[in-house]
Each structure stands twice: as C-alpha cells, then as structure tokens.
Amino acid sequence: MRIVIAEDDALLREGLALLLRAEGLDVIATTDSPGPFLAAVDEHRPDIAIVDVRMPPTHTDEGIVAAVEARRRQPGLAVLVLSAYVEQAFATDLLANGSAGLGYLLKERVGRVEEFLTALYRVAGGGTAVDPEVVGQLLARSRPGDTLASLSAREREVLALMAEGLGNSAIAERLFVTDGAVHKHIRSIFAKLGLAPDDSADRRVTAVLRYLEK
C-alpha cells in the first residue's frame, strides 16, 4: 500500500509515518500543506492519502478542499481525513458525492493503533470509516421532531454502526444478534427514513450522513 501523508503538525506527521512503516506499509511522501500534497499525489499516484482537515494558510478547510481535488485528479484515490474535533459540515461535505474509499477519523483514534489500522485498510479497500464519536454526536444533534424519532432504540444502534461503515455481519457480531435480525432492522430503517435499501456499506453511510445534515 502506497501512502501520502498531509499533516502540518510535524510530530504527528512523522509519528504516523513511523507507525505505518513499522507495519510494512510504503509511506512515499509526507507534506505539511495542500500544494505539496497535491504535487505528491500527481507525482507518486498513491493508493491512499491521509489528510489533516485544517492546514495552512488559514487552517480552516484546506484539507477537505485538497482531498476533493486529489480525488478529482486521481479518481478512485482512497482518502482518510483526520480531524482534532467533530466537525459536522466537513464530514458531510467530504461524503456528499459518494463515500467509497473515504474515511473521517478523530486524531485521537491514531493512538489506538489497531482501530486506526483497521480503518486505514477498510478505506484503502474501497470501504468507508467514520469515527464512532462523529456518528454519536451527529445522532445526538438530531431534532426530537424529525423522522429519526420514529426509529426504535435498536434501530438507532444499527444506524450508528452502519454510519461507522460496518457491514451486516459485523453489526450482528457487535450487537450479539443474528444476521437476519440486522437485515430486518435495516429494512425498517430505510423504510422509516424513506430511503431505498442497499447492501453497499459506503452508500448506507452517505444516506445516513445526508439525512442527519438536514
């Protein structure tokens, strides 16, 4: 797996590179700002890019803008975005046009090496990884009067795990229920939210986040 890292915090940038190289992964470039990051993508054609949300010069949304541009230049490029905080607008903007090969994690997740690497491999393989804390806060911010209120407690649990990028079997294992029970809950969730059921995990995440954005 060939990786480019774009992170303006030198300690985190080099720490990530050391971690990934220790895992036998090929970190082909590390950069600290959008321009050099895009140049590295053009030159090296990586399999996945790890990108900080906030980078110079304004430290607002440069990372998101650069990630979108990188995927425009290299269609199919997997991108794992790191953020210090839950930023709903950035999460939904990133996933707005489809979420295959996309991830959004809080930086604190990097310290949980196994979880971080699991997310990295999932995104590199074309899947989706959304930080559980992001999902939890988005669900918590939903309005009591919206359609989400029609979901049962179990359906809300399933919805949150769907948004993290888990497939049916993984959800069943996490909740200690059968695959059939998960499938039934998902059918009910899509019916209540007015969404067409789909077994593709990335499209399910997109649907969840688009709905929550409303």
PDB file of N, CA, C and O in Angstrom, residues 5-17 30-34 50-56 59 82-85 107 110:
ATOM      1  N   ILE A   5       1.048  11.330   3.181  1.00  0.00           N
ATOM      2  CA  ILE A   5       0.526  11.958   4.390  1.00  0.00           C
ATOM      3  C   ILE A   5       0.602  13.474   4.248  1.00  0.00           C
ATOM      4  O   ILE A   5       1.648  14.020   3.882  1.00  0.00           O
ATOM      5  N   ALA A   6      -0.518  14.162   4.527  1.00  0.00           N
ATOM      6  CA  ALA A   6      -0.548  15.629   4.540  1.00  0.00           C
ATOM      7  C   ALA A   6      -1.014  16.072   5.924  1.00  0.00           C
ATOM      8  O   ALA A   6      -2.194  15.966   6.257  1.00  0.00           O
ATOM      9  N   GLU A   7      -0.078  16.543   6.727  1.00  0.00           N
ATOM     10  CA  GLU A   7      -0.359  16.926   8.126  1.00  0.00           C
ATOM     11  C   GLU A   7       0.643  17.997   8.529  1.00  0.00           C
ATOM     12  O   GLU A   7       1.852  17.799   8.408  1.00  0.00           O
ATOM     13  N   ASP A   8       0.132  19.156   8.999  1.00  0.00           N
ATOM     14  CA  ASP A   8       1.044  20.257   9.301  1.00  0.00           C
ATOM     15  C   ASP A   8       1.695  20.138  10.676  1.00  0.00           C
ATOM     16  O   ASP A   8       2.682  20.817  10.954  1.00  0.00           O
ATOM     17  N   ASP A   9       1.189  19.281  11.548  1.00  0.00           N
ATOM     18  CA  ASP A   9       1.818  19.024  12.842  1.00  0.00           C
ATOM     19  C   ASP A   9       2.976  18.049  12.619  1.00  0.00           C
ATOM     20  O   ASP A   9       2.763  16.867  12.335  1.00  0.00           O
ATOM     21  N   ALA A  10       4.194  18.542  12.738  1.00  0.00           N
ATOM     22  CA  ALA A  10       5.368  17.733  12.406  1.00  0.00           C
ATOM     23  C   ALA A  10       5.464  16.478  13.257  1.00  0.00           C
ATOM     24  O   ALA A  10       5.830  15.403  12.757  1.00  0.00           O
ATOM     25  N   LEU A  11       5.124  16.584  14.533  1.00  0.00           N
ATOM     26  CA  LEU A  11       5.222  15.431  15.422  1.00  0.00           C
ATOM     27  C   LEU A  11       4.249  14.338  15.001  1.00  0.00           C
ATOM     28  O   LEU A  11       4.623  13.162  14.912  1.00  0.00           O
ATOM     29  N   LEU A  12       3.001  14.723  14.731  1.00  0.00           N
ATOM     30  CA  LEU A  12       2.013  13.745  14.303  1.00  0.00           C
ATOM     31  C   LEU A  12       2.360  13.187  12.927  1.00  0.00           C
ATOM     32  O   LEU A  12       2.235  11.982  12.679  1.00  0.00           O
ATOM     33  N   ARG A  13       2.814  14.055  12.035  1.00  0.00           N
ATOM     34  CA  ARG A  13       3.163  13.618  10.678  1.00  0.00           C
ATOM     35  C   ARG A  13       4.256  12.550  10.699  1.00  0.00           C
ATOM     36  O   ARG A  13       4.123  11.486  10.085  1.00  0.00           O
ATOM     37  N   GLU A  14       5.320  12.819  11.437  1.00  0.00           N
ATOM     38  CA  GLU A  14       6.424  11.863  11.486  1.00  0.00           C
ATOM     39  C   GLU A  14       6.061  10.629  12.299  1.00  0.00           C
ATOM     40  O   GLU A  14       6.508   9.518  11.996  1.00  0.00           O
ATOM     41  N   GLY A  15       5.229  10.828  13.330  1.00  0.00           N
ATOM     42  CA  GLY A  15       4.776   9.681  14.109  1.00  0.00           C
ATOM     43  C   GLY A  15       3.932   8.727  13.273  1.00  0.00           C
ATOM     44  O   GLY A  15       4.089   7.499  13.365  1.00  0.00           O
ATOM     45  N   LEU A  16       3.061   9.285  12.449  1.00  0.00           N
ATOM     46  CA  LEU A  16       2.254   8.460  11.541  1.00  0.00           C
ATOM     47  C   LEU A  16       3.144   7.696  10.568  1.00  0.00           C
ATOM     48  O   LEU A  16       2.935   6.503  10.321  1.00  0.00           O
ATOM     49  N   ALA A  17       4.102   8.403  10.011  1.00  0.00           N
ATOM     50  CA  ALA A  17       4.990   7.764   9.038  1.00  0.00           C
ATOM     51  C   ALA A  17       5.754   6.602   9.676  1.00  0.00           C
ATOM     52  O   ALA A  17       5.871   5.516   9.091  1.00  0.00           O
ATOM     53  N   THR A  30       5.593  12.710   2.685  1.00  0.00           N
ATOM     54  CA  THR A  30       4.928  13.419   3.775  1.00  0.00           C
ATOM     55  C   THR A  30       4.988  14.905   3.463  1.00  0.00           C
ATOM     56  O   THR A  30       6.026  15.411   3.041  1.00  0.00           O
ATOM     57  N   THR A  31       3.877  15.598   3.656  1.00  0.00           N
ATOM     58  CA  THR A  31       3.807  17.023   3.321  1.00  0.00           C
ATOM     59  C   THR A  31       3.101  17.761   4.452  1.00  0.00           C
ATOM     60  O   THR A  31       2.434  17.156   5.298  1.00  0.00           O
ATOM     61  N   ASP A  32       3.214  19.098   4.432  1.00  0.00           N
ATOM     62  CA  ASP A  32       2.623  19.888   5.514  1.00  0.00           C
ATOM     63  C   ASP A  32       1.620  20.927   5.032  1.00  0.00           C
ATOM     64  O   ASP A  32       1.142  21.744   5.819  1.00  0.00           O
ATOM     65  N   SER A  33       1.278  20.914   3.747  1.00  0.00           N
ATOM     66  CA  SER A  33       0.335  21.907   3.225  1.00  0.00           C
ATOM     67  C   SER A  33      -0.278  21.394   1.914  1.00  0.00           C
ATOM     68  O   SER A  33       0.242  20.451   1.301  1.00  0.00           O
ATOM     69  N   PRO A  34      -1.383  21.996   1.483  1.00  0.00           N
ATOM     70  CA  PRO A  34      -2.119  21.479   0.323  1.00  0.00           C
ATOM     71  C   PRO A  34      -1.330  21.415  -0.969  1.00  0.00           C
ATOM     72  O   PRO A  34      -1.435  20.431  -1.712  1.00  0.00           O
ATOM     73  N   ILE A  50      -3.582  10.259   3.585  1.00  0.00           N
ATOM     74  CA  ILE A  50      -4.034  10.620   4.927  1.00  0.00           C
ATOM     75  C   ILE A  50      -3.896  12.129   5.037  1.00  0.00           C
ATOM     76  O   ILE A  50      -2.795  12.677   4.888  1.00  0.00           O
ATOM     77  N   VAL A  51      -5.018  12.826   5.274  1.00  0.00           N
ATOM     78  CA  VAL A  51      -5.039  14.285   5.145  1.00  0.00           C
ATOM     79  C   VAL A  51      -5.645  14.933   6.390  1.00  0.00           C
ATOM     80  O   VAL A  51      -6.719  14.536   6.848  1.00  0.00           O
ATOM     81  N   ASP A  52      -4.963  15.929   6.914  1.00  0.00           N
ATOM     82  CA  ASP A  52      -5.489  16.723   8.026  1.00  0.00           C
ATOM     83  C   ASP A  52      -6.551  17.683   7.493  1.00  0.00           C
ATOM     84  O   ASP A  52      -6.390  18.266   6.409  1.00  0.00           O
ATOM     85  N   VAL A  53      -7.638  17.872   8.248  1.00  0.00           N
ATOM     86  CA  VAL A  53      -8.692  18.800   7.833  1.00  0.00           C
ATOM     87  C   VAL A  53      -8.165  20.225   7.756  1.00  0.00           C
ATOM     88  O   VAL A  53      -8.377  20.936   6.777  1.00  0.00           O
ATOM     89  N   ARG A  54      -7.479  20.657   8.790  1.00  0.00           N
ATOM     90  CA  ARG A  54      -7.045  22.057   8.898  1.00  0.00           C
ATOM     91  C   ARG A  54      -5.551  22.176   8.596  1.00  0.00           C
ATOM     92  O   ARG A  54      -4.717  21.659   9.342  1.00  0.00           O
ATOM     93  N   MET A  55      -5.225  22.867   7.509  1.00  0.00           N
ATOM     94  CA  MET A  55      -3.828  23.071   7.126  1.00  0.00           C
ATOM     95  C   MET A  55      -3.617  24.526   6.710  1.00  0.00           C
ATOM     96  O   MET A  55      -4.582  25.278   6.541  1.00  0.00           O
ATOM     97  N   PRO A  56      -2.339  24.945   6.564  1.00  0.00           N
ATOM     98  CA  PRO A  56      -2.059  26.317   6.118  1.00  0.00           C
ATOM     99  C   PRO A  56      -2.681  26.569   4.747  1.00  0.00           C
ATOM    100  O   PRO A  56      -2.908  25.631   3.991  1.00  0.00           O
ATOM    101  N   HIS A  59      -5.913  27.396   7.984  1.00  0.00           N
ATOM    102  CA  HIS A  59      -6.250  26.372   8.973  1.00  0.00           C
ATOM    103  C   HIS A  59      -7.761  26.243   9.166  1.00  0.00           C
ATOM    104  O   HIS A  59      -8.259  26.146  10.293  1.00  0.00           O
ATOM    105  N   LEU A  82      -8.201  13.233   8.832  1.00  0.00           N
ATOM    106  CA  LEU A  82      -8.050  13.303  10.278  1.00  0.00           C
ATOM    107  C   LEU A  82      -8.450  14.687  10.771  1.00  0.00           C
ATOM    108  O   LEU A  82      -8.130  15.698  10.143  1.00  0.00           O
ATOM    109  N   SER A  83      -9.155  14.720  11.895  1.00  0.00           N
ATOM    110  CA  SER A  83      -9.603  15.991  12.460  1.00  0.00           C
ATOM    111  C   SER A  83      -9.444  15.954  13.978  1.00  0.00           C
ATOM    112  O   SER A  83      -9.619  14.901  14.605  1.00  0.00           O
ATOM    113  N   ALA A  84      -9.111  17.098  14.557  1.00  0.00           N
ATOM    114  CA  ALA A  84      -8.960  17.162  16.017  1.00  0.00           C
ATOM    115  C   ALA A  84     -10.314  17.186  16.712  1.00  0.00           C
ATOM    116  O   ALA A  84     -10.423  16.801  17.879  1.00  0.00           O
ATOM    117  N   TYR A  85     -11.368  17.619  16.007  1.00  0.00           N
ATOM    118  CA  TYR A  85     -12.683  17.768  16.606  1.00  0.00           C
ATOM    119  C   TYR A  85     -13.747  17.214  15.664  1.00  0.00           C
ATOM    120  O   TYR A  85     -13.508  17.039  14.465  1.00  0.00           O
ATOM    121  N   LYS A 107      -8.316  12.561  15.450  1.00  0.00           N
ATOM    122  CA  LYS A 107      -6.885  12.298  15.591  1.00  0.00           C
ATOM    123  C   LYS A 107      -6.574  11.405  16.783  1.00  0.00           C
ATOM    124  O   LYS A 107      -5.594  10.657  16.764  1.00  0.00           O
ATOM    125  N   VAL A 110      -5.763   7.718  16.233  1.00  0.00           N
ATOM    126  CA  VAL A 110      -4.452   7.258  15.768  1.00  0.00           C
ATOM    127  C   VAL A 110      -3.717   6.532  16.891  1.00  0.00           C
ATOM    128  O   VAL A 110      -2.995   5.559  16.664  1.00  0.00           O
TER     129      VAL A 110
END
